[in-house]
Tab-separated table of C-alpha atoms in Angstrom:
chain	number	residue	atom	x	y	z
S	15	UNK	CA	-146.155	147.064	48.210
S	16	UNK	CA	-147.150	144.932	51.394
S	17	UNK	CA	-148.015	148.047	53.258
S	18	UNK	CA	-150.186	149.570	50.909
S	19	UNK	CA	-152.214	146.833	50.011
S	20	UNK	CA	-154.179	146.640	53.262
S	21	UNK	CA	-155.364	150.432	52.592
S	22	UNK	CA	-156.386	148.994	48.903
S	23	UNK	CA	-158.280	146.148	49.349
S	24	UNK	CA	-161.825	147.815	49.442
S	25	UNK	CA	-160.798	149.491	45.769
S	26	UNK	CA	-158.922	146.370	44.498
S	27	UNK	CA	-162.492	144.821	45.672
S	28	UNK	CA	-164.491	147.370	43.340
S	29	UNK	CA	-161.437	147.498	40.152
S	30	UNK	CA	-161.992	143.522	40.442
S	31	UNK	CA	-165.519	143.641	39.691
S	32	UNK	CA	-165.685	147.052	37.695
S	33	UNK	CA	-161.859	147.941	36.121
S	34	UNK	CA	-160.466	145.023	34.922
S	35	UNK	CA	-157.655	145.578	32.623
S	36	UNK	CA	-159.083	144.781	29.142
S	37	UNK	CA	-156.623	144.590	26.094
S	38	UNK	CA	-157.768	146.126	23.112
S	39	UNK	CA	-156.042	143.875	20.441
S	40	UNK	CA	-153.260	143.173	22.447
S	41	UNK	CA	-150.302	141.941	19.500
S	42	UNK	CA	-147.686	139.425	19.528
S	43	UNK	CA	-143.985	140.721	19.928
S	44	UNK	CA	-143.347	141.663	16.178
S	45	UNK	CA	-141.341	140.312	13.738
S	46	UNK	CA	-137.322	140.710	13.588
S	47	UNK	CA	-136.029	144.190	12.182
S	48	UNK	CA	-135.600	144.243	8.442
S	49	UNK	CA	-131.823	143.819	7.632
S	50	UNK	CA	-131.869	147.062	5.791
S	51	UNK	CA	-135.035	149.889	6.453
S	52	UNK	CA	-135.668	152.783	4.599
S	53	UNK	CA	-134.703	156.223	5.602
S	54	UNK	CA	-137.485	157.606	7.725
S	55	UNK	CA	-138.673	161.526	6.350
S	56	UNK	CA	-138.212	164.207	9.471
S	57	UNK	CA	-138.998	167.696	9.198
S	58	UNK	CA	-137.000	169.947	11.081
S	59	UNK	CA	-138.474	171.667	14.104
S	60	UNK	CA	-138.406	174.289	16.879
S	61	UNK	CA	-134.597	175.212	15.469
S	62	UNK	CA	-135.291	178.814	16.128
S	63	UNK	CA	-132.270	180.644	13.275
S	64	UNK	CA	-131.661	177.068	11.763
S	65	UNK	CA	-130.396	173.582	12.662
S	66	UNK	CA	-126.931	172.824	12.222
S	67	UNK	CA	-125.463	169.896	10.345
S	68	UNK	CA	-121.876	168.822	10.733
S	69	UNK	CA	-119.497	166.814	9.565
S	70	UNK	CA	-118.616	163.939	12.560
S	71	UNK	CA	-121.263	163.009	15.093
S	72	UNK	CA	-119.543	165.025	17.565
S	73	UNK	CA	-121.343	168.212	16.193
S	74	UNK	CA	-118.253	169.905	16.866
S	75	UNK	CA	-116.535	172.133	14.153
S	76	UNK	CA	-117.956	174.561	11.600
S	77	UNK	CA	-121.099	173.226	10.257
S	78	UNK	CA	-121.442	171.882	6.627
S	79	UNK	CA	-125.249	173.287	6.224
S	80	UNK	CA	-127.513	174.945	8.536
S	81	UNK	CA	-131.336	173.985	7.775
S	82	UNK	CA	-134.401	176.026	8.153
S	83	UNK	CA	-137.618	174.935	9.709
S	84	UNK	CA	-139.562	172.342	8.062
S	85	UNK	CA	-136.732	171.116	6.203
S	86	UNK	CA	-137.304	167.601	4.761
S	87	UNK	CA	-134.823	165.006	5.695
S	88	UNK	CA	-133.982	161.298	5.282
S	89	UNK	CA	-132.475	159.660	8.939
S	90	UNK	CA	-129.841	157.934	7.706
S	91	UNK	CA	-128.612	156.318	11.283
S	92	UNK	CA	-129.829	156.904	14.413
S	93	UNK	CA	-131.076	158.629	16.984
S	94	UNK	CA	-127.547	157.633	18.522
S	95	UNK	CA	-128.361	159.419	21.695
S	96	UNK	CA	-129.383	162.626	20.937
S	97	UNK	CA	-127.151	162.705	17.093
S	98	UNK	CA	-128.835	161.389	13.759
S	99	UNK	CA	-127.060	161.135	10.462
S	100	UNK	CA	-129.392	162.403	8.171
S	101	UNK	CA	-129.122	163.816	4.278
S	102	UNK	CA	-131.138	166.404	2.734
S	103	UNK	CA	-133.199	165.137	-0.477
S	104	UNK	CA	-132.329	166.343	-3.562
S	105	UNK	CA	-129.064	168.166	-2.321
S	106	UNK	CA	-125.096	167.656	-1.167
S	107	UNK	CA	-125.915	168.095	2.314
S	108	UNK	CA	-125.447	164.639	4.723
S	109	UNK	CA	-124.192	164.909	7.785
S	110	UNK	CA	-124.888	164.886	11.526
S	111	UNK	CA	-127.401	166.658	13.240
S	112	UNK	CA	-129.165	167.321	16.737
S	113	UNK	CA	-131.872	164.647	16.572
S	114	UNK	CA	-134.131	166.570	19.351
S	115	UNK	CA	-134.960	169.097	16.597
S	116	UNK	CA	-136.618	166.703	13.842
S	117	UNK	CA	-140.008	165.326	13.943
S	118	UNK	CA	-141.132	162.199	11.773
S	119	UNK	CA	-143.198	163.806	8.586
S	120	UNK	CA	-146.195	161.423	9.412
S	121	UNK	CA	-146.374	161.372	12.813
S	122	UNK	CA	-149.954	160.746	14.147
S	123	UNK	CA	-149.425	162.258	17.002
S	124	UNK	CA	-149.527	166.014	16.207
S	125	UNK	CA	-148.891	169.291	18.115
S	126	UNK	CA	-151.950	171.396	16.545
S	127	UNK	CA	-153.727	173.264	19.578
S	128	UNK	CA	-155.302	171.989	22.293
S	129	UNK	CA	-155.017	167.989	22.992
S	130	UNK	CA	-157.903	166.495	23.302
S	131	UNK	CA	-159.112	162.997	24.963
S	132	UNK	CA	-160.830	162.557	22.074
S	133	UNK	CA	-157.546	163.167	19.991
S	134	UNK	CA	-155.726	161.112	22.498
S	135	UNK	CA	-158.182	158.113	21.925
S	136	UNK	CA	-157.986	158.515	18.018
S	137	UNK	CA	-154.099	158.768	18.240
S	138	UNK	CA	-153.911	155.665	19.710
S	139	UNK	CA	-155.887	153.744	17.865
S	140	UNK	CA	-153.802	155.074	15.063
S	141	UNK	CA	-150.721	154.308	16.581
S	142	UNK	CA	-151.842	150.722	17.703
S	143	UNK	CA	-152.708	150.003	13.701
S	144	UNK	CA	-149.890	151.567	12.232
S	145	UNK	CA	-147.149	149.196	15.382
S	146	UNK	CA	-149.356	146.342	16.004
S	147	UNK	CA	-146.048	143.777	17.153
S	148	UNK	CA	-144.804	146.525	19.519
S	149	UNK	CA	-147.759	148.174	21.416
S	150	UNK	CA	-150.729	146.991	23.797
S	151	UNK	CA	-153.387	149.082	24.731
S	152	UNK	CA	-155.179	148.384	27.472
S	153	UNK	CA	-158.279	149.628	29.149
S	154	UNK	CA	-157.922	150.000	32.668
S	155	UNK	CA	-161.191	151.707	33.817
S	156	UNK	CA	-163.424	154.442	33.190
S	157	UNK	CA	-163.904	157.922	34.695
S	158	UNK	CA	-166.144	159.417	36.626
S	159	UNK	CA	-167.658	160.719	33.262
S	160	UNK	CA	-167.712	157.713	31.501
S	161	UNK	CA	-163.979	158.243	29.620
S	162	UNK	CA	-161.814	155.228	28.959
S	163	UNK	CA	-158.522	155.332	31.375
S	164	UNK	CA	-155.494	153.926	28.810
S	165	UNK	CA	-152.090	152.149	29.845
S	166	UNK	CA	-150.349	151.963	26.654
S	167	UNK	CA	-147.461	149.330	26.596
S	168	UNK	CA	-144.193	149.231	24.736
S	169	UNK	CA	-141.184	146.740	25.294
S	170	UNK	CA	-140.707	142.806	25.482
S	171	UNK	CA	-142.866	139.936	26.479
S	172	UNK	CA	-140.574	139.435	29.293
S	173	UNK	CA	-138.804	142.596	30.668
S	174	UNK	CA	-136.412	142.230	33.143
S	175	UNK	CA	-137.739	145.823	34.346
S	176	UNK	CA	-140.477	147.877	34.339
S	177	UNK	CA	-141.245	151.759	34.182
S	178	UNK	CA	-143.962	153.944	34.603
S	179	UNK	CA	-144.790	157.526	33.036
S	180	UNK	CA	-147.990	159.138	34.019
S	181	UNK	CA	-149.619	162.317	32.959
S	182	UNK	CA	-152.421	165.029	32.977
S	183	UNK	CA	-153.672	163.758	36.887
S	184	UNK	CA	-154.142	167.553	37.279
S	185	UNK	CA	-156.623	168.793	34.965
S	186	UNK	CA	-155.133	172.476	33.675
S	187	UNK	CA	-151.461	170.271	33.097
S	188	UNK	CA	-153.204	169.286	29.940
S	189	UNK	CA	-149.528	169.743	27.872
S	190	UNK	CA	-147.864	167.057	29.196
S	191	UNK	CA	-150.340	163.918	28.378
S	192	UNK	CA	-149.243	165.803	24.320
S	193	UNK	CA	-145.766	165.355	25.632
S	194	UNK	CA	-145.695	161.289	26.469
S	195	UNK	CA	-147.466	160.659	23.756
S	196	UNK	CA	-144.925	162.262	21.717
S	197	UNK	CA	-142.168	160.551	22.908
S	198	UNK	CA	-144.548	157.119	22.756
S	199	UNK	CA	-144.556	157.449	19.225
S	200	UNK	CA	-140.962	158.490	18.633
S	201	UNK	CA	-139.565	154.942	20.604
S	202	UNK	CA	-141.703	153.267	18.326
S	203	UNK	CA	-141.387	155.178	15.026
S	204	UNK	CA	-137.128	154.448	15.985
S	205	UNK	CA	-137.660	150.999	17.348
S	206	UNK	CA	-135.349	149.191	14.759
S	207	UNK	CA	-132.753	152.152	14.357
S	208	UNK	CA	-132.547	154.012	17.339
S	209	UNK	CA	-129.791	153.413	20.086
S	210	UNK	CA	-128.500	155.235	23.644
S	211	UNK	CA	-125.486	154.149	24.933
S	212	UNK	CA	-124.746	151.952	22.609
S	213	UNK	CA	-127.765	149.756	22.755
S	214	UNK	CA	-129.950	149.164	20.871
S	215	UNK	CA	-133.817	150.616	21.262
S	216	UNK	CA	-134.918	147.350	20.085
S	217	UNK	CA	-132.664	145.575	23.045
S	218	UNK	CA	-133.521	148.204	25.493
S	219	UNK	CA	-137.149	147.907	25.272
S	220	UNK	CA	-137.108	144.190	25.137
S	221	UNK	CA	-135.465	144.085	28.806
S	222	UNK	CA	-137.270	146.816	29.858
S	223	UNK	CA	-141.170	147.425	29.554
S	224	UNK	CA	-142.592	151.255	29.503
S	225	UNK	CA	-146.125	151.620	30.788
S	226	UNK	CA	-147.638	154.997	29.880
S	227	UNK	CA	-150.753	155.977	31.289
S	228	UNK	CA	-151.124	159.709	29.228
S	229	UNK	CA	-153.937	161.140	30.375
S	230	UNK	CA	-154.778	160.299	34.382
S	231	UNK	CA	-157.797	162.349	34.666
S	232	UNK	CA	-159.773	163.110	31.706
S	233	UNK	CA	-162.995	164.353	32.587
S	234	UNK	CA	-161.269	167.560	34.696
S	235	UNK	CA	-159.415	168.300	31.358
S	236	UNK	CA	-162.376	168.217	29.531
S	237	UNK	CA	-163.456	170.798	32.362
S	238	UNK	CA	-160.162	172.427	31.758
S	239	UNK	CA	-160.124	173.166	28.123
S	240	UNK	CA	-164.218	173.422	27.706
S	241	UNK	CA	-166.065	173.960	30.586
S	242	UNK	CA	-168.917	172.568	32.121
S	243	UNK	CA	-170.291	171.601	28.345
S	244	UNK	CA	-167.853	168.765	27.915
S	245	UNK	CA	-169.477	167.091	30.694
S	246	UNK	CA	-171.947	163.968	29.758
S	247	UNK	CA	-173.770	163.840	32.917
S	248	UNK	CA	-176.000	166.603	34.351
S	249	UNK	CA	-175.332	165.452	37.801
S	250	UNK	CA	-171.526	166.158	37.387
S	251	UNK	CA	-172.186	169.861	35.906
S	252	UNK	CA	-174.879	170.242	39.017
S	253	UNK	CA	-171.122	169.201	40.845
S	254	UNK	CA	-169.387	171.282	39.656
S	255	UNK	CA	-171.559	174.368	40.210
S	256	UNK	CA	-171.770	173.012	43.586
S	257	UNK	CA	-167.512	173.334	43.500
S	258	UNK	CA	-167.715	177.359	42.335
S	259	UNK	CA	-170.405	178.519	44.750
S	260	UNK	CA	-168.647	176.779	47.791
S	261	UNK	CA	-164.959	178.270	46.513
S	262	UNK	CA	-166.492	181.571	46.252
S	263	UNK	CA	-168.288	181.277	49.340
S	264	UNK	CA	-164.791	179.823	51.146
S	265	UNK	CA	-162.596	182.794	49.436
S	266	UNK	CA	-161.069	180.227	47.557
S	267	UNK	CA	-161.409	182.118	43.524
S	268	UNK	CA	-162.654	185.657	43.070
S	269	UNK	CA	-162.392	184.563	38.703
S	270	UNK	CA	-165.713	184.242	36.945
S	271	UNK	CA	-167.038	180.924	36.403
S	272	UNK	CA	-166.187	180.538	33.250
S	273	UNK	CA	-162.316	181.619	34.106
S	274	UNK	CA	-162.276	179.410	37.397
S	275	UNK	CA	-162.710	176.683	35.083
S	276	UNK	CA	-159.959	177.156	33.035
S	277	UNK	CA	-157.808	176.779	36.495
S	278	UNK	CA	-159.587	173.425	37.610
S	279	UNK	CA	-157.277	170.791	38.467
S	280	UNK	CA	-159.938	168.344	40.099
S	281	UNK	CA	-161.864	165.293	38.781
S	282	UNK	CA	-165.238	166.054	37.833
S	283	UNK	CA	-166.271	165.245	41.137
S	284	UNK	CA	-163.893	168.180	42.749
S	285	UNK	CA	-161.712	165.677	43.984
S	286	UNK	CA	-157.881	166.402	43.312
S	287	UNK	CA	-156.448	163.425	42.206
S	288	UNK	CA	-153.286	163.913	43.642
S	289	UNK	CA	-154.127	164.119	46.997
S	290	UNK	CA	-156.430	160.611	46.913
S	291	UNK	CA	-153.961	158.078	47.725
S	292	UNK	CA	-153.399	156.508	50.819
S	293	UNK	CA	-150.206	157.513	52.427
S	294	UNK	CA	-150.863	160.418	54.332
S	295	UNK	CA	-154.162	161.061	52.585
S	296	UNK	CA	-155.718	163.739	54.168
S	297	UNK	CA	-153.005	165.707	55.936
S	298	UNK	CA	-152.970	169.560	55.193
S	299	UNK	CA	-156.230	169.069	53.268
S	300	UNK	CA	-157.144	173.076	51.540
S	301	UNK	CA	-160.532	172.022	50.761
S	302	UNK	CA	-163.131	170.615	53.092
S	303	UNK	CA	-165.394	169.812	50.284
S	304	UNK	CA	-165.290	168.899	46.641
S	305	UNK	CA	-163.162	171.768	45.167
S	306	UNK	CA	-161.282	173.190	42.086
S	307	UNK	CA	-158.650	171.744	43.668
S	308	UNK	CA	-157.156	170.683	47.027
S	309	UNK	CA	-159.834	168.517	48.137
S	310	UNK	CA	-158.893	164.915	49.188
S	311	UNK	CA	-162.103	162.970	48.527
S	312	UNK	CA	-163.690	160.569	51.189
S	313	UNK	CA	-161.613	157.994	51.600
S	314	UNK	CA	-158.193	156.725	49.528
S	315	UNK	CA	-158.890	155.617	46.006
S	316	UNK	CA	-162.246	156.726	46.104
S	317	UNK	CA	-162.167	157.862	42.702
S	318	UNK	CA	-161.805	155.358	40.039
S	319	UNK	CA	-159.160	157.881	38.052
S	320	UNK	CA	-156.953	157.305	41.274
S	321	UNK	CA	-157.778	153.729	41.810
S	322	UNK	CA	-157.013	152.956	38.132
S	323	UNK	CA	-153.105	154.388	38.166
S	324	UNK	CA	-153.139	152.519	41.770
S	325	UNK	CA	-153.983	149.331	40.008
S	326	UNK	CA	-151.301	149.980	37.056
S	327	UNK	CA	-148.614	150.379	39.599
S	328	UNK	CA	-149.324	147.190	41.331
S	329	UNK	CA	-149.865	145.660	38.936
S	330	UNK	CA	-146.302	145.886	37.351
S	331	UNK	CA	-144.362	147.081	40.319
S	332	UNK	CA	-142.239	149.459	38.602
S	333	UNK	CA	-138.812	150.138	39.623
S	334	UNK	CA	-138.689	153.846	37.863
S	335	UNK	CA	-141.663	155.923	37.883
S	336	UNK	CA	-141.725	159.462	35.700
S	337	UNK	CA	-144.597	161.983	36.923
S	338	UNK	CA	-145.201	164.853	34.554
S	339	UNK	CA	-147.111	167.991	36.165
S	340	UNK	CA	-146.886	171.946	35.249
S	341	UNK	CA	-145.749	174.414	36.139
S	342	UNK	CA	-142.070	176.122	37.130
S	343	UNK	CA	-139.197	173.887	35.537
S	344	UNK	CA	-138.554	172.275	38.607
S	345	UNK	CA	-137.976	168.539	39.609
S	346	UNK	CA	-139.175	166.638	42.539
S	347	UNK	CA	-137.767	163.902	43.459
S	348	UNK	CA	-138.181	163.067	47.450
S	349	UNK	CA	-140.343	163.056	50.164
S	350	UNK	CA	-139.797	163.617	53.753
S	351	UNK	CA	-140.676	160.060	54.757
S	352	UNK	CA	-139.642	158.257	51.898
S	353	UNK	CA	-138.118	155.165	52.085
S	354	UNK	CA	-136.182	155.356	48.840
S	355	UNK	CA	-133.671	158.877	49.151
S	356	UNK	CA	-130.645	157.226	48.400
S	357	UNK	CA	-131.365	155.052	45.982
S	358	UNK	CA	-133.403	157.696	43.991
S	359	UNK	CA	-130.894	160.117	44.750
S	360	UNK	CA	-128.426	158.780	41.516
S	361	UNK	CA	-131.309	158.531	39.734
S	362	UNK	CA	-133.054	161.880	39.748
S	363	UNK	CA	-129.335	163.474	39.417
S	364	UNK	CA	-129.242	161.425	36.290
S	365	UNK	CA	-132.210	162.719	35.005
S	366	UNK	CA	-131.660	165.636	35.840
S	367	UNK	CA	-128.221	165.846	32.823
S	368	UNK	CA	-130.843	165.835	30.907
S	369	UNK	CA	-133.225	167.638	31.394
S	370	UNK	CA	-131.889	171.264	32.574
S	371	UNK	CA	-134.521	171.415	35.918
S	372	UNK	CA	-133.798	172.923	38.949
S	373	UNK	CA	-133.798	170.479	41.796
S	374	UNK	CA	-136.754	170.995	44.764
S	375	UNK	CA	-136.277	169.173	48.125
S	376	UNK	CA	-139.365	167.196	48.972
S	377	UNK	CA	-142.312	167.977	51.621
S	378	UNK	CA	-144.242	165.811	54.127
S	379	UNK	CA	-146.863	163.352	53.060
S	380	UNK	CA	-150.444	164.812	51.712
S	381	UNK	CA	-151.732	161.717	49.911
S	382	UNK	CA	-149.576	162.147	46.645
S	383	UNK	CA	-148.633	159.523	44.252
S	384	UNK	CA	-145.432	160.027	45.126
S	385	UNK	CA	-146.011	159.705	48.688
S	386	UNK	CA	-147.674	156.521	48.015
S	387	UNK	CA	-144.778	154.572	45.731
S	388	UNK	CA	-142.135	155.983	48.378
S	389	UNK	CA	-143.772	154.389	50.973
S	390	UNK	CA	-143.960	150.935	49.329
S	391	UNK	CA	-142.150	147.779	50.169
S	392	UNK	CA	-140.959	147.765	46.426
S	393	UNK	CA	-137.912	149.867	46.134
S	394	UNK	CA	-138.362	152.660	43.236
S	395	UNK	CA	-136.306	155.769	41.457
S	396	UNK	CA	-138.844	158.248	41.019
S	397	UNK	CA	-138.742	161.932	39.329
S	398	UNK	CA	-141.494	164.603	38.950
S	399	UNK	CA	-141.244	167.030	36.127
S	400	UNK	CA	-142.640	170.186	36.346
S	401	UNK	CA	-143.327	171.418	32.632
S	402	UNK	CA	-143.154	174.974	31.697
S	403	UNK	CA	-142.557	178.340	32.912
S	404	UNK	CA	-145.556	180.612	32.791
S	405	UNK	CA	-149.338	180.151	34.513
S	406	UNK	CA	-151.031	176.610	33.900
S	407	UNK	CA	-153.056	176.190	31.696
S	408	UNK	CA	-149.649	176.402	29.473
S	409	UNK	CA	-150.388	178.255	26.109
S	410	UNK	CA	-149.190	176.092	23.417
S	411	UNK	CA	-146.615	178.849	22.417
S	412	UNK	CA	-144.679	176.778	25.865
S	413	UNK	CA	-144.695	173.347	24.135
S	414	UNK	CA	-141.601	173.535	21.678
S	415	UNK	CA	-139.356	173.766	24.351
S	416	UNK	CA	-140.609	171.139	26.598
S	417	UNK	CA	-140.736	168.765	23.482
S	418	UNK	CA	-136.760	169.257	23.285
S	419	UNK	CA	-136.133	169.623	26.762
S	420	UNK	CA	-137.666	166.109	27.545
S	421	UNK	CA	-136.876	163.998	24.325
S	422	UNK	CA	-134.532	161.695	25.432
S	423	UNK	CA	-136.087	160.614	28.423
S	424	UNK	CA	-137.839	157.508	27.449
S	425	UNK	CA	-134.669	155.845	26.649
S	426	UNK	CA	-132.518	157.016	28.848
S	427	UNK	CA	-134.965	156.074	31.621
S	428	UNK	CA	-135.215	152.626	30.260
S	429	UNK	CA	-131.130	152.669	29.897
S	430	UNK	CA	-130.593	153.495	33.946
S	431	UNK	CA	-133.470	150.686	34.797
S	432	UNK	CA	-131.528	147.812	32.610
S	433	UNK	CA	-128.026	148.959	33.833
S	434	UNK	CA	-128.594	148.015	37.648
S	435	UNK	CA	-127.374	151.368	39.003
């Protein structure tokens, strides 16, 4: 992006010496898919009165069985889009079912409570063990708090395209880095049996590369989910004390400390994030110092959180980018100066067949992520999901339905990039 690289070069200067990418066992593409695998176990989830199973993949007609939750299954075939053939263990029942309501029986990656960075970091090496051929982990920085940033890779030596998924940059949106690394591990759980559209996972992700960075800023959702005690450094909880007394003093929270920092959405230097890039950085600023939230930092990428998604993004010049923020069940998907509505137009609509949000128009630039890719010489489709329905932080009660609701959109993401629409 020719126009944003002037604006980078004093933090491309400091990731050059400080963040350099550093793969942590990066694999060789893996071996061929076996010419016959064995069923994977699901258990079925989230079906509410009971998942239906029916006779043709069309799940049309009266359904031969309807299974309860935490059914065991064998998959059979798929995920063909969003149908699996499966068959019950031990019973007559085969069939077809809805493939957004069954969860792999030994997934590492586990909705339990609160997710953790320390979770996060375990899950991955986990995941990295268990599919050494088909994912790289890299490390890509470190936080203000001393946290490993992650891009996690999946997809061909040589894509054709690239996308990139990002989550948790706010602090209380601390369901959605749960939420790509769910779908991470289903794409690579299905990787030799799954198909949308007709092709092939295995063929999709060779052409086209996902980068996932899961959790943007970790150290605020430490904030978020602890409080000041999951902070390593005294200086940043002196910070942070520093944030409450001057949002009290400003009329900015009239919460108790320990509830204002339940609400942070800041780094754990009170900078937010999402307002530290460089196009239009600054502009309707809410916060004239470090802040819960609102406060644009000193200069553009000043915070190595920001400057470490910056770096991913140049790095592999995506042409889709998928944002994931809470809260509403709304989609973003433009900006007023963006150079990219029409193209990004199809795309969002696209997105937006599957997953049921209601479409916002965009604003004017305030130093977003999105206002930085849109203003790019590289041209990009671009969609921001906003998870959930009640107050952030989401109670976990929320998750079930933003699991379904945003299942399929790995590969159909990755589908629309290789099909040159």
């Amino acid at each position: 992006m020719k126009c944003v690289r002037n604006t980078l070069l004093f933090a491309l200067f400091f990731m050059l010496i400080f963040l350099q990418p550093c793969s942590v066992n990066a694999a060789e593409e893996g071996a061929a898919a076996p010419e016959e695998a064995a069923p994977l176990v699901c258990v079925v989830r989230f079906s509410g009165a009971g998942l239906c199973v029916y006779g043709d993949p069309s799940l049309a007609g009266v359904p031969v069985a309807v299974l309860a939750d935490q059914t065991q299954v064998q998959v059979l075939e798929g995920p063909m889009d969003f149908v699996a053939r499966i068959r019950v263990p031990g019973t007559e029942v085969e069939g077809y079912t809805d493939m957004r309501f069954l969860g792999q029986a030994d997934a590492i990656v586990a909705d339990d409570g609160l997710y953790t960075y320390e979770e996060m970091e375990e899950d991955i090496r986990q995941l990295q063990a268990r599919y050494p051929g088909l994912l790289r982990v890299d490390v890509t920085g470190t936080s203000a708090d001393g946290r490993n940033l992650y891009a996690l890779t999946m997809g061909g030596e040589n894509p054709t395209q690239h996308i990139l998924v990002h989550a948790g940059i706010h602090a209380r949106e601390y369901i959605n880095p749960l939420l790509v690394m769910e779908q991470l591990e289903k794409c690579l759980a299905f990787y030799d049996r799954g198909q949308f559209f007709g092709t092939s996972y295995r063929d999709l992700f060779s052409n086209v590369a996902v980068h996932i960075v899961p959790m943007v800023n970790p150290d605020g959702i430490a904030i978020s989910q602890f409080g000041e005690a999951a902070l390593r450094s005294p200086d940043l909880v002196q910070m942070v004390r520093a944030c409450y007394a001057y949002d009290v003093a400003a009329g900015r929270t009239k919460q108790p400390y320990e509830i204002y920092l339940t609400r942070w959405k800041a780094n754990a230097r009170g900078v937010d994030l999402n307002k530290n890039f460089p196009f239009g950085f600054a502009l309707g600023m809410k916060a004239t110092q470090p802040s819960y939230a609102g406060y644009s930092g000193l200069l553009p990428f000043s915070e190595p959180e920001a400057a470490s998604l910056g770096s991913v993004t140049l790095q592999y010049q995506p042409s889709v980018v998928i944002s994931y923020h809470s809260m509403g069940e709304v989609a973003y998907w433009n900006t007023t100066e963006s150079r990219y509505t029409e193209i990004n137009r199809g795309f969002s609509s696209y997105m937006l067949t599957l997953v049921p949000y209601r479409r916002m128009g965009g604003g004017g630039a305030s130093g977003s992520y999105l206002d930085w890719i849109y203003s790019g010489e590289t041209p990009v489709r671009s969609i921001t999901f906003e998870t959930g329905n009640v107050e952030c932080p989401l109670p976990a009660s929320q998750y079930p339905k933003i699991r379904v609701q945003h299942d399929a959109v790995l590969p159909a993401a990755a589908w629309y990039a290789s099909s040159g629409l």
